Tab-separated table of C-alpha atoms and ligand atoms in Angstrom:
chain	number	residue	atom	x	y	z
A	94	UNK	CA	-14.338	35.861	36.340
A	95	UNK	CA	-18.550	34.998	34.918
A	96	UNK	CA	-17.031	36.095	31.620
A	97	UNK	CA	-13.950	33.951	31.719
A	98	UNK	CA	-15.857	31.028	32.533
A	99	UNK	CA	-18.868	31.406	30.357
A	100	UNK	CA	-16.456	31.022	27.101
A	101	UNK	CA	-15.358	27.969	27.356
A	102	UNK	CA	-18.722	26.789	28.106
A	103	UNK	CA	-20.485	28.331	24.974
A	104	UNK	CA	-17.492	26.999	22.680
A	105	UNK	CA	-18.472	23.264	23.964
A	106	UNK	CA	-22.170	24.294	23.319
A	107	UNK	CA	-21.337	25.377	19.663
A	108	UNK	CA	-18.894	22.167	19.588
A	109	UNK	CA	-21.662	19.907	20.321
A	110	UNK	CA	-24.752	21.185	18.646
A	111	UNK	CA	-22.723	21.117	15.197
A	112	UNK	CA	-21.400	17.754	15.798
A	113	UNK	CA	-24.807	16.628	16.728
A	114	UNK	CA	-26.377	18.114	13.162
A	115	UNK	CA	-24.755	16.162	10.803
A	116	UNK	CA	-26.189	15.211	7.170
A	117	UNK	CA	-26.793	12.070	5.912
A	118	UNK	CA	-27.290	11.144	2.814
A	119	UNK	CA	-28.585	7.765	1.743
A	120	UNK	CA	-28.423	6.673	-1.859
A	121	UNK	CA	-31.685	5.090	-1.765
A	122	UNK	CA	-32.855	8.643	-1.212
A	123	UNK	CA	-31.384	9.502	-4.683
A	124	UNK	CA	-32.943	6.944	-7.188
A	125	UNK	CA	-31.032	4.128	-6.468
A	126	UNK	CA	-33.281	1.440	-7.033
A	127	UNK	CA	-33.741	-0.650	-3.586
A	128	UNK	CA	-33.311	-3.741	-5.093
A	129	UNK	CA	-30.172	-5.453	-5.445
A	130	UNK	CA	-28.081	-5.793	-8.261
A	131	UNK	CA	-29.303	-2.658	-8.965
A	132	UNK	CA	-26.730	0.362	-10.831
A	133	UNK	CA	-26.085	3.070	-8.357
A	134	UNK	CA	-23.592	4.655	-10.049
A	135	UNK	CA	-25.699	8.160	-10.543
A	136	UNK	CA	-27.216	8.086	-6.934
A	137	UNK	CA	-23.948	7.323	-5.001
A	138	UNK	CA	-22.692	10.763	-7.118
A	139	UNK	CA	-25.799	12.849	-6.292
A	140	UNK	CA	-25.499	11.578	-3.118
A	141	UNK	CA	-21.746	12.682	-2.504
A	142	UNK	CA	-22.729	16.187	-3.972
A	143	UNK	CA	-24.978	17.340	-1.522
A	144	UNK	CA	-22.648	16.351	1.159
A	145	UNK	CA	-19.883	17.254	0.116
A	146	UNK	CA	-21.894	21.136	-0.373
A	147	UNK	CA	-23.030	20.833	3.426
A	148	UNK	CA	-21.409	23.171	5.925
A	149	UNK	CA	-21.969	20.599	8.184
A	150	UNK	CA	-20.577	17.006	9.132
A	151	UNK	CA	-21.850	14.999	6.218
A	152	UNK	CA	-22.334	10.950	5.878
A	153	UNK	CA	-22.939	9.151	2.367
A	154	UNK	CA	-24.435	6.292	3.251
A	155	UNK	CA	-24.501	3.068	0.742
A	156	UNK	CA	-26.649	0.685	2.739
A	157	UNK	CA	-26.320	-3.275	2.765
A	158	UNK	CA	-27.084	-5.321	-0.323
A	159	UNK	CA	-25.245	-6.033	-3.504
A	160	UNK	CA	-25.368	-2.844	-5.616
A	161	UNK	CA	-23.374	-2.159	-9.414
A	162	UNK	CA	-21.388	0.347	-9.482
A	163	UNK	CA	-19.502	2.011	-12.659
A	164	UNK	CA	-16.418	3.876	-12.754
A	165	UNK	CA	-16.533	7.033	-10.554
A	166	UNK	CA	-14.789	10.065	-8.911
A	167	UNK	CA	-15.825	11.231	-5.976
A	168	UNK	CA	-14.007	14.911	-5.865
A	169	UNK	CA	-13.673	18.028	-3.038
A	170	UNK	CA	-12.886	20.215	-1.994
A	171	UNK	CA	-15.869	19.743	0.276
A	172	UNK	CA	-17.070	22.343	2.985
A	173	UNK	CA	-16.769	20.263	6.131
A	174	UNK	CA	-15.560	16.539	7.181
A	175	UNK	CA	-17.282	14.077	4.581
A	176	UNK	CA	-17.863	10.482	5.571
A	177	UNK	CA	-18.894	7.204	3.157
A	178	UNK	CA	-19.968	4.754	4.884
A	179	UNK	CA	-20.266	1.531	3.050
A	180	UNK	CA	-22.386	-1.494	4.372
A	181	UNK	CA	-23.051	-3.083	0.751
A	182	UNK	CA	-21.125	-5.039	-1.923
A	183	UNK	CA	-20.269	-2.996	-4.377
A	184	UNK	CA	-19.421	-4.769	-8.391
A	185	UNK	CA	-17.342	-3.305	-10.436
A	186	UNK	CA	-17.872	-3.972	-14.330
A	187	UNK	CA	-16.374	-7.370	-14.818
A	188	UNK	CA	-15.551	-6.714	-18.570
A	189	UNK	CA	-12.404	-4.690	-18.660
A	190	UNK	CA	-13.315	-3.202	-22.079
A	191	UNK	CA	-16.150	-1.100	-20.128
A	192	UNK	CA	-13.931	0.786	-17.700
A	193	UNK	CA	-12.013	3.410	-19.440
A	194	UNK	CA	-9.926	5.021	-16.714
A	195	UNK	CA	-7.364	3.576	-14.052
A	196	UNK	CA	-9.588	4.046	-11.197
A	197	UNK	CA	-13.214	2.323	-10.512
A	198	UNK	CA	-13.716	4.536	-7.262
A	199	UNK	CA	-11.876	7.453	-7.367
A	200	UNK	CA	-11.293	10.309	-4.336
A	201	UNK	CA	-9.987	13.404	-5.194
A	202	UNK	CA	-8.942	16.237	-3.798
A	203	UNK	CA	-11.018	16.141	-0.376
A	204	UNK	CA	-9.724	17.147	3.537
A	205	UNK	CA	-11.408	14.883	5.874
A	206	UNK	CA	-12.605	12.432	4.843
A	207	UNK	CA	-13.786	8.607	6.174
A	208	UNK	CA	-14.422	5.771	4.344
A	209	UNK	CA	-15.709	3.308	6.278
A	210	UNK	CA	-17.986	0.398	6.894
A	211	UNK	CA	-18.461	-3.092	7.038
A	212	UNK	CA	-19.157	-3.610	2.468
A	213	UNK	CA	-17.104	-4.644	0.181
A	214	UNK	CA	-15.138	-3.195	-2.970
A	215	UNK	CA	-15.537	-6.012	-5.600
A	216	UNK	CA	-12.809	-5.286	-8.593
A	217	UNK	CA	-14.731	-8.156	-10.538
A	218	UNK	CA	-11.357	-9.187	-11.168
A	219	UNK	CA	-10.949	-12.423	-12.656
A	220	UNK	CA	-11.586	-11.520	-15.849
A	221	UNK	CA	-9.147	-8.552	-16.904
A	222	UNK	CA	-6.073	-11.072	-14.813
A	223	UNK	CA	-6.294	-13.221	-17.958
A	224	UNK	CA	-5.972	-10.147	-20.173
A	225	UNK	CA	-3.075	-8.911	-18.248
A	226	UNK	CA	-0.117	-8.985	-20.123
A	227	UNK	CA	2.758	-7.332	-18.014
A	228	UNK	CA	5.201	-9.749	-17.537
A	229	UNK	CA	5.056	-10.200	-21.367
A	230	UNK	CA	5.424	-5.979	-22.346
A	231	UNK	CA	6.276	-3.237	-20.810
A	232	UNK	CA	3.545	-0.730	-22.013
A	233	UNK	CA	1.356	-3.344	-20.945
A	234	UNK	CA	-3.046	-2.515	-20.726
A	235	UNK	CA	-3.422	-0.086	-17.914
A	236	UNK	CA	-6.551	-1.974	-15.313
A	237	UNK	CA	-8.813	0.101	-13.209
A	238	UNK	CA	-7.340	-0.024	-9.405
A	239	UNK	CA	-10.304	-0.193	-7.273
A	240	UNK	CA	-10.261	2.689	-4.732
A	241	UNK	CA	-7.731	5.654	-5.244
A	242	UNK	CA	-6.819	8.139	-3.279
A	243	UNK	CA	-5.721	11.005	-4.984
A	244	UNK	CA	-4.410	14.146	-3.278
A	245	UNK	CA	-6.434	13.595	-0.411
A	246	UNK	CA	-5.609	15.100	3.748
A	247	UNK	CA	-6.390	13.962	6.947
A	248	UNK	CA	-7.964	10.909	6.130
A	249	UNK	CA	-9.473	7.446	7.301
A	250	UNK	CA	-9.999	4.163	5.889
A	251	UNK	CA	-11.579	1.621	8.456
A	252	UNK	CA	-12.823	-1.798	7.924
A	253	UNK	CA	-14.002	-2.178	4.863
A	254	UNK	CA	-13.236	-4.993	1.835
A	255	UNK	CA	-11.125	-4.869	-1.426
A	256	UNK	CA	-11.645	-7.855	-3.166
A	257	UNK	CA	-10.803	-9.057	-6.513
A	258	UNK	CA	-9.324	-6.113	-8.040
A	259	UNK	CA	-8.486	-5.604	-11.775
A	260	UNK	CA	-5.064	-4.105	-10.742
A	261	UNK	CA	-4.023	-2.864	-7.629
A	262	UNK	CA	-6.856	-2.312	-5.152
A	263	UNK	CA	-5.336	0.530	-3.431
A	264	UNK	CA	-3.233	3.321	-4.994
A	265	UNK	CA	-2.250	6.555	-3.041
A	266	UNK	CA	-1.335	9.430	-4.519
A	267	UNK	CA	0.199	12.866	-3.436
A	268	UNK	CA	-2.185	11.923	-0.018
A	269	UNK	CA	-1.004	13.629	3.362
A	270	UNK	CA	-1.702	12.129	7.001
A	271	UNK	CA	-4.188	9.031	6.192
A	272	UNK	CA	-4.413	6.243	8.244
A	273	UNK	CA	-5.713	2.798	7.060
A	274	UNK	CA	-7.265	0.438	9.548
A	275	UNK	CA	-8.761	-2.327	10.125
A	276	UNK	CA	-8.769	-2.871	6.143
A	277	UNK	CA	-9.225	-6.341	4.631
A	278	UNK	CA	-8.187	-6.552	1.322
A	279	UNK	CA	-8.653	-10.151	-0.641
A	280	UNK	CA	-7.063	-11.736	-4.146
A	281	UNK	CA	-5.843	-14.777	-5.324
A	282	UNK	CA	-2.154	-14.989	-4.825
A	283	UNK	CA	-1.214	-15.798	-8.527
A	284	UNK	CA	-3.345	-12.933	-9.771
A	285	UNK	CA	-1.239	-10.665	-11.417
A	286	UNK	CA	-0.666	-6.811	-10.501
A	287	UNK	CA	-3.153	-6.552	-7.575
A	288	UNK	CA	-0.734	-4.968	-4.765
A	289	UNK	CA	-2.740	-4.494	-1.829
A	290	UNK	CA	-2.105	-0.761	-1.290
A	291	UNK	CA	0.543	1.263	-3.363
A	292	UNK	CA	1.871	4.483	-1.651
A	293	UNK	CA	3.583	7.102	-4.057
A	294	UNK	CA	4.891	10.867	-3.243
A	295	UNK	CA	2.454	11.002	0.338
A	296	UNK	CA	3.289	11.816	3.758
A	297	UNK	CA	2.124	10.737	6.633
A	298	UNK	CA	0.364	7.762	5.515
A	299	UNK	CA	-0.237	4.787	8.350
A	300	UNK	CA	-1.506	1.678	7.761
A	301	UNK	CA	-2.771	-0.388	10.985
A	302	UNK	CA	-3.978	-3.816	11.619
A	303	UNK	CA	-4.760	-4.699	8.469
A	304	UNK	CA	-4.290	-7.956	6.184
A	305	UNK	CA	-4.095	-8.419	2.870
A	306	UNK	CA	-3.642	-11.531	0.683
A	307	UNK	CA	-2.876	-11.267	-2.773
A	308	UNK	CA	-1.185	-11.807	-6.137
A	309	UNK	CA	1.470	-9.040	-5.820
A	310	UNK	CA	3.266	-6.595	-3.096
A	311	UNK	CA	1.143	-6.927	0.500
A	312	UNK	CA	2.230	-3.284	0.241
A	313	UNK	CA	4.428	-1.243	-2.204
A	314	UNK	CA	6.264	2.016	-1.281
A	315	UNK	CA	6.809	4.711	-4.417
A	316	UNK	CA	9.272	7.325	-4.893
A	317	UNK	CA	8.335	10.542	-3.123
A	318	UNK	CA	6.834	8.090	0.139
A	319	UNK	CA	7.837	9.948	3.705
A	320	UNK	CA	6.698	9.225	7.472
A	321	UNK	CA	5.233	6.193	6.970
A	322	UNK	CA	3.967	3.662	9.625
A	323	UNK	CA	3.042	-0.267	8.929
A	324	UNK	CA	2.212	-1.815	12.477
A	325	UNK	CA	0.163	-5.220	13.000
A	326	UNK	CA	-0.020	-6.007	9.371
A	327	UNK	CA	-0.390	-9.631	7.869
A	328	UNK	CA	0.510	-10.804	4.614
A	329	UNK	CA	0.090	-13.595	2.460
A	330	UNK	CA	0.288	-14.952	0.073
A	331	UNK	CA	1.535	-12.536	-1.970
A	332	UNK	CA	5.349	-10.580	-2.722
A	333	UNK	CA	5.465	-9.446	0.621
A	334	UNK	CA	6.450	-5.892	1.590
A	335	UNK	CA	8.445	-2.840	-0.710
A	336	UNK	CA	10.156	-0.910	-0.818
A	337	UNK	CA	10.140	0.080	-4.581
A	338	UNK	CA	10.792	0.084	-7.346
A	339	UNK	CA	12.109	2.559	-7.540
A	340	UNK	CA	15.022	4.209	-9.776
A	341	UNK	CA	12.795	3.267	-13.272
A	342	UNK	CA	11.753	6.663	-14.201
A	343	UNK	CA	13.050	9.713	-13.916
A	344	UNK	CA	12.855	12.524	-11.888
A	345	UNK	CA	11.966	10.515	-8.886
A	346	UNK	CA	11.986	11.758	-5.164
A	347	UNK	CA	13.641	10.302	-2.156
A	348	UNK	CA	11.900	7.460	0.088
A	349	UNK	CA	12.436	8.130	3.669
A	350	UNK	CA	11.116	7.628	7.097
A	351	UNK	CA	9.165	3.892	6.838
A	352	UNK	CA	8.304	2.369	10.405
A	353	UNK	CA	7.146	-1.269	9.851
A	354	UNK	CA	6.176	-2.810	13.113
A	355	UNK	CA	4.868	-5.767	13.944
A	356	UNK	CA	3.966	-7.738	11.429
A	357	UNK	CA	3.264	-11.348	10.250
A	358	UNK	CA	4.250	-12.391	6.899
A	359	UNK	CA	3.182	-16.053	5.615
A	360	UNK	CA	3.519	-17.940	2.582
A	361	UNK	CA	4.997	-14.761	0.078
A	362	UNK	CA	7.196	-14.821	-2.700
A	363	UNK	CA	9.536	-12.384	-0.293
A	364	UNK	CA	9.465	-10.900	2.908
A	365	UNK	CA	11.281	-7.539	3.719
A	366	UNK	CA	12.218	-6.136	0.558
A	367	UNK	CA	13.971	-2.672	-1.372
A	368	UNK	CA	14.565	-3.520	-4.167
A	369	UNK	CA	15.641	-0.404	-7.105
A	370	UNK	CA	16.509	-1.027	-10.977
A	371	UNK	CA	19.432	-1.674	-12.366
A	372	UNK	CA	20.794	1.517	-14.645
A	373	UNK	CA	18.591	4.043	-12.641
A	374	UNK	CA	19.151	7.935	-12.846
A	375	UNK	CA	20.302	9.388	-9.227
A	376	UNK	CA	17.815	8.603	-6.118
A	377	UNK	CA	17.634	8.298	-2.448
A	378	UNK	CA	16.005	5.711	-0.236
A	379	UNK	CA	17.066	6.000	3.936
A	380	UNK	CA	15.688	6.386	6.916
A	381	UNK	CA	13.799	2.772	7.255
A	382	UNK	CA	13.344	0.121	9.715
A	383	UNK	CA	11.921	-3.136	10.210
A	384	UNK	CA	11.295	-5.060	13.520
A	385	UNK	CA	9.368	-7.442	15.270
A	386	UNK	CA	8.736	-9.176	12.536
A	387	UNK	CA	7.217	-12.809	12.415
A	388	UNK	CA	7.694	-14.689	9.017
A	389	UNK	CA	6.256	-18.002	7.951
A	390	UNK	CA	7.652	-19.745	5.340
A	391	UNK	CA	8.595	-16.489	3.619
A	392	UNK	CA	10.940	-16.402	0.471
A	393	UNK	CA	14.107	-14.285	0.297
A	394	UNK	CA	12.673	-12.901	3.721
A	395	UNK	CA	15.053	-9.671	4.319
A	396	UNK	CA	16.055	-8.828	0.093
A	397	UNK	CA	17.688	-5.401	-0.480
A	398	UNK	CA	17.581	-6.063	-4.524
A	399	UNK	CA	19.489	-3.307	-6.112
A	400	UNK	CA	19.470	-5.520	-9.406
A	401	UNK	CA	16.114	-5.262	-9.814
A	402	UNK	CA	14.900	-6.356	-13.439
A	403	UNK	CA	11.743	-8.520	-13.333
A	404	UNK	CA	11.242	-10.654	-16.884
A	405	UNK	CA	14.772	-9.405	-17.695
A	406	UNK	CA	13.018	-5.958	-18.831
A	407	UNK	CA	15.951	-3.990	-18.257
A	408	UNK	CA	18.409	-2.497	-20.716
A	409	UNK	CA	21.341	-2.601	-18.697
A	410	UNK	CA	23.309	-3.887	-16.137
A	411	UNK	CA	24.771	-1.051	-15.271
A	412	UNK	CA	24.625	-0.507	-11.361
A	413	UNK	CA	21.231	1.323	-9.870
A	414	UNK	CA	22.099	4.848	-8.519
A	415	UNK	CA	19.987	4.774	-5.663
A	416	UNK	CA	21.356	5.525	-2.851
A	417	UNK	CA	20.462	3.407	0.473
A	418	UNK	CA	21.226	4.074	3.765
A	419	UNK	CA	20.019	4.425	7.995
A	420	UNK	CA	18.097	0.912	6.994
A	421	UNK	CA	17.420	-1.496	9.487
A	422	UNK	CA	16.159	-4.741	10.083
A	423	UNK	CA	15.187	-5.887	14.303
A	424	UNK	CA	13.906	-8.971	15.500
A	425	UNK	CA	12.962	-10.781	12.547
A	426	UNK	CA	12.008	-13.932	13.268
A	427	UNK	CA	10.074	-17.454	11.658
A	428	UNK	CA	11.318	-19.865	8.605
A	429	UNK	CA	12.134	-19.374	4.936
A	430	UNK	CA	11.259	-21.033	1.995
A	431	UNK	CA	14.285	-20.109	0.171
A	432	UNK	CA	18.150	-20.619	1.276
A	433	UNK	CA	19.062	-17.180	0.885
A	434	UNK	CA	17.667	-15.385	4.288
A	435	UNK	CA	19.112	-12.449	4.760
A	436	UNK	CA	20.568	-10.653	0.926
A	437	UNK	CA	22.003	-7.111	0.896
A	438	UNK	CA	22.358	-6.843	-2.992
A	439	UNK	CA	23.820	-3.318	-2.808
A	440	UNK	CA	24.995	-0.611	-5.822
A	441	UNK	CA	28.845	-1.493	-6.845
A	442	UNK	CA	28.498	2.235	-7.422
A	443	UNK	CA	26.846	3.821	-4.774
A	444	UNK	CA	27.151	0.868	-1.758
A	445	UNK	CA	24.695	0.574	1.394
A	446	UNK	CA	25.357	2.792	4.612
A	447	UNK	CA	24.227	2.952	7.691
A	448	UNK	CA	22.405	-0.715	7.712
A	449	UNK	CA	22.046	-2.433	10.524
A	450	UNK	CA	20.855	-5.967	11.704
A	451	UNK	CA	19.998	-7.167	15.065
A	452	UNK	CA	18.081	-10.161	16.243
A	453	UNK	CA	17.343	-12.326	13.021
A	454	UNK	CA	16.345	-15.666	13.737
A	455	UNK	CA	15.343	-17.382	10.233
A	456	UNK	CA	15.661	-21.456	9.233
A	457	UNK	CA	15.191	-23.171	6.722
A	458	UNK	CA	14.480	-26.945	6.014
A	459	UNK	CA	15.691	-27.264	2.166
A	460	UNK	CA	17.478	-30.038	0.950
A	461	UNK	CA	20.280	-27.407	0.337
A	462	UNK	CA	21.447	-27.329	4.187
A	463	UNK	CA	20.544	-24.520	6.619
A	464	UNK	CA	19.079	-20.811	5.837
A	465	UNK	CA	22.364	-18.405	4.188
A	466	UNK	CA	23.532	-14.872	3.936
A	467	UNK	CA	24.391	-13.349	1.210
A	468	UNK	CA	26.096	-9.543	1.051
A	469	UNK	CA	27.583	-7.047	-1.520
A	470	UNK	CA	28.692	-3.684	-1.591
A	471	UNK	CA	27.160	-2.996	2.064
A	472	UNK	CA	29.139	-3.868	5.567
A	473	UNK	CA	26.360	-3.942	7.994
A	474	UNK	CA	26.370	-3.383	11.716
A	475	UNK	CA	25.560	-6.834	13.020
A	476	UNK	CA	24.546	-7.517	17.487
A	477	UNK	CA	22.458	-9.805	18.594
A	478	UNK	CA	21.569	-13.019	17.894
A	479	UNK	CA	22.495	-14.461	13.948
A	480	UNK	CA	20.698	-17.041	12.433
A	481	UNK	CA	22.609	-17.307	9.416
A	482	UNK	CA	25.557	-15.383	9.965
A	483	UNK	CA	24.749	-11.925	8.613
A	484	UNK	CA	26.960	-11.641	5.522
A	485	UNK	CA	29.059	-14.590	5.771
A	486	UNK	CA	28.632	-16.280	2.554
A	487	UNK	CA	30.417	-14.946	-0.693
A	488	UNK	CA	28.580	-11.455	-2.676
A	489	UNK	CA	26.542	-12.986	-5.359
A	490	UNK	CA	27.840	-12.998	-8.761
A	491	UNK	CA	25.688	-11.331	-11.363
A	492	UNK	CA	24.159	-14.709	-12.562
A	493	UNK	CA	23.125	-15.639	-9.106
A	494	UNK	CA	21.770	-12.138	-7.966
A	495	UNK	CA	18.324	-12.253	-6.555
A	496	UNK	CA	15.454	-13.151	-8.606
A	497	UNK	CA	12.218	-11.355	-7.203
A	498	UNK	CA	9.194	-10.293	-8.675
B	577	NAG	C1	-4.548	13.484	10.367
B	577	NAG	O1	-5.622	13.751	10.592
B	577	NAG	C2	-7.095	12.889	11.891
B	577	NAG	C3	-7.926	11.943	10.510
B	577	NAG	O2	-8.756	13.233	9.878
B	577	NAG	C4	-7.012	13.672	12.433
B	577	NAG	O3	-7.931	13.619	13.499
B	577	NAG	C5	-5.936	14.389	12.973
B	577	NAG	O4	-6.086	15.861	13.305
B	577	NAG	C6	-4.729	14.719	11.623
B	577	NAG	N1	-3.746	14.764	12.407
B	577	NAG	C7	-2.565	16.095	12.100
B	577	NAG	C8	-1.630	16.114	12.560
B	577	NAG	O5	-2.939	16.756	11.178
B	578	NAG	C1	0.563	-6.802	16.808
B	578	NAG	O1	0.081	-6.979	15.868
B	578	NAG	C2	-1.447	-7.658	15.702
B	578	NAG	C3	-2.432	-7.814	14.196
B	578	NAG	O2	-1.608	-9.300	13.336
B	578	NAG	C4	-2.116	-7.012	16.851
B	578	NAG	O3	-3.506	-8.234	16.726
B	578	NAG	C5	-1.379	-6.705	17.887
B	578	NAG	O4	-2.216	-6.169	19.208
B	578	NAG	C6	-0.399	-6.053	17.715
B	578	NAG	N1	0.433	-5.988	18.974
B	578	NAG	C7	1.361	-4.622	19.406
B	578	NAG	C8	2.383	-4.882	20.959
B	578	NAG	O5	0.839	-3.766	18.624
B	579	NAG	C1	18.208	7.401	10.808
B	579	NAG	O1	16.581	6.515	11.279
B	579	NAG	C2	16.807	6.913	12.576
B	579	NAG	C3	15.460	6.279	13.179
B	579	NAG	O2	14.173	6.864	12.144
B	579	NAG	C4	16.655	8.640	12.093
B	579	NAG	O3	16.197	8.793	13.757
B	579	NAG	C5	17.932	9.186	12.187
B	579	NAG	O4	17.082	10.510	12.278
B	579	NAG	C6	18.000	8.818	10.804
B	579	NAG	N1	19.124	9.378	10.595
B	579	NAG	C7	19.663	9.738	9.539
B	579	NAG	C8	21.181	10.348	9.091
B	579	NAG	O5	19.078	9.853	8.797
């Protein structure tokens, strides 16, 4: 008996001893000047190296104040769990010519990473936005993303702010089990290509209680994304919450398992959107569910757009070969800024299947009359309240197909 009861106690003791013994690497101890606006790049990299090599849980601390930071890659694998707590404001170089890569702060190959703190990642994007020419040409200049997570697993990002990124604010690539909670993302509504959080080729990504005001999609979900939960997100200004665009490139992976719930979307160009390019290679997007969404003055509140072609960049009007299935929109309520409130424009080659629409109540107060719902190549299952009557309007002709960016 004695032996059996002592063992758990010993394990518990070991556990508390190890969590209590965590290493704190304050960047001011690594040569970062205490003064305001000093360049902390080298100090941050040194602090990361020591923390990452520690065999106990460790923390890199960036204290309050304004600090200049050039591009950094904070790379694993680390020997134990690691937290980066940013309480200050980090400023990127304003001139994009001073930045050579596509990421300002990059976390790469790290397991058990926490990024926390009351601090701000200020991308100082104003100068760069004037140089963005992606609406004019496809081979446009690549500007740095504020924060990149490449191959990060079992991570948590909480409380921090991303401000005025030059391009996407946050990019998630090849990650597994990464949660964003209580994050703030801010950029002007007219800043180009400043998606809030972009997810691609990742599994188990959660975005919880997060506020996003930006110039492009609040959240965009690219190919190879699986098991995503988005709850308690406020979005706007911006272009809404989007799956896609899909089908622009060969060898894209399926998108599957998306749950968007209890979100509020305000004043955006689009609301809940699934977009695929025409003439695409084969692909699939399935098991995507949107529920309990409040809309305030939102353009194209519910839209499947399989003829997505911003700035007339596509070479062909041939149908998309992305198969969309198992999609539901439930309890979507509020006001639209465009007459077309529910648009389901599916591929003529591969119609959408298993689409369910229930309890839709979207009002439009424009001179053309009440809200409408336009559908093509889809026969949704409809239940509950229907304002507007779902798919009651004639199918959109190619020239009247939705124009959304
Ligand atoms: C996901 O990551 C969190 C945060 O590091 C961790 O607590 C949790 O156990 C992980 N979940 C799984 C299923 O591994
Ligand atoms: C819904 O989201 C809001 C944030 O927009 C949050 O405050 C609230 O607790 C959430 N409600 C539920 C039931 O999750
Ligand atoms: C459709 O989505 C639901 C809800 O996520 C899921 O339980 C179900 O397995 C999916 N059905 C198919 C055929 O994928």
